[in-house]
Amino acid sequence: LCLSFYGFYFTLMHPLRILYILQQYRNMILFSIVLFVFNLFFPSLSIIFYHYKVGTYKKAGGVFKLTFSCFLRFFIELFIAMIKMFFLSRAYLDWLRGIKSVWPSQDRKHRGALSWEVSFKISWYISLVGLTFTYCFYYYIYPLMIMNERTHLLLFSPALVFFIFGMPLMAMVFAPVTVRLTSRTFPLMERMSWFKHQFEGENEYPVVRETRNMTGWFEKQIPEEWGFEQALSDPYFALRHLAQCPSRPQKYAFWKNKLAGRNIQDLTRLEKLVVFRCRELWEMFMTKNLNVAQEKTPREIL
């Protein structure tokens, strides 16, 4: 991104030199432009071609809605791609600095959109970088496009330039808005059959429908905000899980001394999983949690 901005600034500063390079390597540059445009639109076009070839475009909403959804997806991806760029770059930088990167479990159950607070918390720095690039574009590149008449030799279209640079800048500046909106579900899109999959609605497999119904029932039984500590302290869940949890004496003998003096909040995800799948360890922590709860006063419990 930095090189592209500097490269365009250098192009506007030295139009005659760039024009000479364009003339010398015309075929190579044309090939690279065609390849870039092809890679840009190929994912959307391949989806349309696939559904048309196998005859499933009607199940995906019809030719018109399928085409509209693919091109709408293309413009949304322009915004999401910039956010991906920052997240991946941040992961690489953490790896170079020796910081442990953790890929947390993802919420794929549409339990609700991300709040504005969370959206800004995870993407505020993207907006800050976007504002910085916007400032550089406005004060260093825009005057050269408007005032320097030598740039007319390159036949640059201001509309094309604003599309190439404006979309990434908007994507960075409004990154929290993109994060917020893409975490939502829109009933209007469902009614209009936009972004419809061929196995949704009346074409859904019975096993998928039954799985969704069972998942909804389980989500009502176990609140969304529940963690491992709540599962241990809730008698309805803890006692029933104790009755169904398999007994593993060897695993208990191996882990009991390592976990005996630790609180459940201090365990790693792997250790919690071991406790969850061993009846003896589960009973040990459940009893410990019950004793801690009995030591609290009614005010502390409330």
XYZ file of C-alpha atoms in Angstrom:
302
model
C 0.000 0.000 0.000
C 2.810 2.403 0.840
C 4.690 1.508 -2.354
C 1.591 2.013 -4.491
C 1.044 5.502 -3.080
C 4.676 6.437 -3.514
C 4.738 4.911 -6.989
C 1.773 6.971 -8.119
C 3.297 10.109 -6.603
C 6.541 9.396 -8.476
C 4.534 8.866 -11.670
C 2.876 12.268 -11.381
C 6.188 13.931 -10.577
C 7.975 12.416 -13.619
C 5.330 11.941 -16.342
C 7.777 12.025 -19.268
C 9.962 9.317 -17.764
C 6.935 7.147 -17.044
C 5.604 7.720 -20.566
C 8.908 6.476 -21.960
C 8.701 3.344 -19.776
C 5.120 2.731 -20.901
C 6.204 2.893 -24.528
C 9.168 0.581 -23.983
C 7.267 -2.122 -22.064
C 3.778 -1.697 -23.488
C 3.030 -5.394 -24.001
C 4.211 -6.382 -20.530
C 2.197 -3.602 -18.899
C -0.953 -4.441 -20.886
C -0.610 -8.097 -19.916
C -0.238 -7.195 -16.227
C -3.311 -4.933 -16.389
C -5.411 -7.635 -18.072
C -4.216 -10.210 -15.522
C -5.049 -7.850 -12.653
C -8.587 -7.177 -13.942
C -9.128 -10.891 -14.579
C -8.095 -11.819 -11.028
C -10.272 -9.013 -9.687
C -13.497 -10.219 -11.296
C -12.798 -13.942 -11.686
C -14.189 -15.072 -8.278
C -17.567 -13.424 -8.928
C -17.746 -14.542 -12.546
C -16.804 -18.129 -11.642
C -19.729 -18.328 -9.199
C -22.175 -17.195 -11.884
C -20.688 -19.576 -14.456
C -20.774 -22.537 -12.050
C -24.443 -22.111 -11.130
C -25.378 -21.627 -14.785
C -23.436 -24.702 -15.908
C -24.867 -27.089 -13.281
C -28.357 -25.557 -13.567
C -28.726 -24.422 -9.963
C -29.080 -20.690 -10.634
C -32.846 -20.863 -9.983
C -32.226 -22.284 -6.505
C -29.807 -19.411 -5.868
C -32.460 -16.780 -6.584
C -32.417 -16.690 -10.384
C -29.960 -15.296 -12.914
C -30.619 -11.619 -12.158
C -30.459 -11.910 -8.359
C -27.458 -14.234 -8.539
C -25.577 -11.782 -10.770
C -26.554 -8.828 -8.593
C -25.448 -10.683 -5.450
C -22.065 -11.560 -6.973
C -21.314 -7.978 -7.989
C -22.538 -6.673 -4.643
C -20.220 -9.191 -3.036
C -17.396 -7.798 -5.185
C -17.814 -4.268 -3.802
C -18.158 -5.536 -0.232
C -14.945 -7.525 -0.674
C -13.126 -4.316 -1.614
C -13.833 -3.056 1.901
C -13.210 -6.362 3.663
C -9.920 -6.955 1.819
C -8.332 -3.880 3.397
C -9.337 -5.045 6.868
C -7.917 -8.500 6.140
C -4.671 -6.850 5.046
C -4.252 -5.155 8.428
C -5.189 -8.243 10.442
C -2.751 -10.446 8.501
C 0.007 -7.843 8.717
C -0.540 -7.570 12.440
C -0.317 -11.362 12.799
C 2.960 -11.435 10.849
C 4.410 -8.618 12.963
C 3.429 -10.430 16.157
C 5.140 -13.563 14.848
C 8.327 -11.625 14.039
C 8.276 -10.092 17.526
C 7.811 -13.515 19.125
C 4.302 -12.779 20.404
C 2.034 -15.795 20.619
C -0.921 -15.534 18.243
C -4.193 -17.218 19.179
C -7.051 -17.880 16.762
C -10.120 -17.795 19.028
C -13.287 -19.736 18.391
C -15.637 -18.004 15.976
C -19.311 -17.294 16.438
C -21.048 -18.789 13.398
C -24.522 -18.943 14.933
C -25.697 -15.368 14.220
C -26.233 -14.585 17.891
C -26.186 -10.886 17.185
C -24.145 -8.137 15.620
C -20.948 -6.791 17.115
C -21.468 -3.663 19.157
C -20.064 -0.324 18.059
C -17.691 -0.449 21.026
C -16.205 -3.787 19.946
C -16.073 -2.702 16.294
C -14.057 0.414 17.147
C -11.869 -1.478 19.615
C -10.639 -3.979 17.035
C -10.295 -1.602 14.064
C -9.606 1.931 15.349
C -5.981 1.793 14.217
C -7.123 0.954 10.668
C -9.156 4.163 10.602
C -6.143 6.099 11.910
C -3.920 4.760 9.120
C -6.670 5.471 6.594
C -6.933 9.089 7.724
C -3.155 9.415 7.406
C -3.185 8.092 3.840
C -6.134 10.343 3.003
C -4.175 13.345 4.228
C -1.181 12.341 2.074
C -3.396 11.790 -0.966
C -5.130 15.145 -0.600
C -2.003 17.244 -0.005
C 0.557 15.448 -2.209
C -1.232 13.549 -5.011
C -4.422 15.509 -5.622
C -2.662 18.834 -6.415
C -0.469 17.097 -8.995
C -3.527 15.591 -10.675
C -5.309 18.931 -10.948
C -2.595 21.541 -11.427
C 0.264 19.801 -13.212
C -0.601 19.795 -16.918
C 2.213 17.399 -17.748
C 0.140 14.589 -16.247
C -2.241 14.859 -19.231
C 0.434 13.087 -21.232
C -0.313 9.928 -19.249
C -4.042 10.117 -20.062
C -5.030 9.550 -16.438
C -8.739 9.731 -15.768
C -9.481 11.441 -12.414
C -12.536 9.220 -11.982
C -10.425 6.077 -12.407
C -7.782 7.384 -10.010
C -10.383 8.205 -7.372
C -11.857 4.722 -7.758
C -8.452 3.009 -7.434
C -7.376 5.042 -4.403
C -10.739 6.183 -3.065
C -12.122 2.703 -2.384
C -9.148 1.573 -0.240
C -9.129 4.896 1.607
C -12.855 4.666 2.344
C -12.428 1.044 3.423
C -9.739 2.014 5.931
C -11.417 5.150 7.280
C -14.785 3.407 7.725
C -13.359 0.071 8.918
C -15.413 0.064 12.180
C -18.586 0.637 10.162
C -17.708 -2.270 7.853
C -16.979 -4.552 10.814
C -20.266 -3.590 12.420
C -22.441 -3.975 9.293
C -20.895 -7.236 8.078
C -21.573 -8.831 11.479
C -25.300 -8.220 11.089
C -28.003 -10.121 9.280
C -30.432 -8.186 7.104
C -33.991 -9.566 6.783
C -34.473 -7.532 3.581
C -31.705 -9.497 1.874
C -33.321 -12.760 2.912
C -36.708 -11.649 1.570
C -35.139 -10.466 -1.702
C -33.131 -13.732 -2.022
C -29.811 -11.877 -2.212
C -26.714 -13.928 -1.363
C -28.940 -16.987 -1.351
C -27.268 -20.384 -1.275
C -28.661 -23.192 -3.386
C -29.378 -25.286 -0.272
C -31.247 -22.603 1.670
C -34.975 -22.217 2.174
C -37.123 -24.863 0.535
C -34.000 -26.621 -0.861
C -32.428 -27.166 2.549
C -31.442 -30.708 3.476
C -33.607 -32.225 6.266
C -30.536 -33.093 8.357
C -29.361 -29.465 8.181
C -32.802 -28.216 9.223
C -32.960 -30.674 12.113
C -29.446 -29.735 13.242
C -30.403 -26.049 13.235
C -33.480 -26.763 15.345
C -31.461 -28.782 17.847
C -28.782 -26.071 18.008
C -31.448 -23.462 18.727
C -32.827 -25.588 21.542
C -29.361 -26.043 23.098
C -28.668 -22.306 22.851
C -31.788 -21.631 24.883
C -30.678 -24.120 27.532
C -27.141 -22.716 27.824
C -26.941 -18.890 27.875
C -24.543 -17.191 25.473
C -22.524 -15.479 28.208
C -21.812 -18.738 30.018
C -18.219 -19.749 30.607
C -16.516 -22.691 32.261
C -16.920 -21.181 35.725
C -20.694 -20.773 35.284
C -20.998 -24.393 34.158
C -19.314 -25.553 37.364
C -21.385 -23.360 39.654
C -24.786 -24.091 38.113
C -26.230 -27.237 39.785
C -28.586 -27.981 36.896
C -25.694 -28.308 34.472
C -22.862 -29.457 36.755
C -24.674 -32.447 38.293
C -26.086 -33.680 34.982
C -22.707 -33.392 33.310
C -21.156 -35.306 36.220
C -23.598 -38.172 35.636
C -22.808 -38.328 31.911
C -19.070 -37.630 32.034
C -16.907 -40.768 31.526
C -14.742 -42.022 34.389
C -11.010 -41.971 33.611
C -8.975 -43.039 36.660
C -5.615 -43.034 34.851
C -6.101 -39.534 33.520
C -7.232 -38.413 36.968
C -4.095 -39.876 38.562
C -1.925 -38.065 36.038
C -3.611 -34.646 36.326
C -4.828 -34.366 39.917
C -1.508 -33.241 41.431
C -0.912 -30.746 38.608
C -4.333 -29.149 38.944
C -4.996 -29.587 42.671
C -3.843 -26.179 43.876
C -5.095 -24.094 40.951
C -8.276 -22.153 40.374
C -10.485 -22.849 37.418
C -9.896 -19.309 36.116
C -6.151 -19.990 35.807
C -6.448 -23.126 33.664
C -5.618 -23.159 29.987
C -8.155 -24.199 27.362
C -6.534 -27.632 27.090
C -6.653 -28.158 30.849
C -10.293 -27.095 30.967
C -11.066 -29.588 28.222
C -9.354 -32.339 30.234
C -11.424 -31.430 33.298
C -14.588 -31.353 31.226
C -14.030 -34.903 29.903
C -12.928 -36.582 33.149
C -15.542 -37.310 35.828
C -13.092 -37.359 38.713
C -11.504 -34.034 37.750
C -14.898 -32.476 37.139
C -16.092 -33.605 40.575
C -12.896 -32.271 42.173
C -13.326 -28.788 40.730
C -17.095 -28.823 41.225
C -16.633 -29.620 44.932
C -13.926 -26.992 45.244
C -16.143 -24.420 43.576
C -19.036 -25.355 45.882
C -16.829 -24.933 48.981
C -15.698 -21.509 47.805
C -19.320 -20.498 47.251
C -20.287 -21.637 50.773
C -17.550 -19.458 52.282
C -18.997 -16.316 50.693
C -21.493 -14.155 52.487
C -24.944 -13.588 50.949
C -23.883 -10.059 49.938
C -20.827 -11.403 48.047
C -22.919 -14.031 46.304
C -25.404 -11.366 45.178
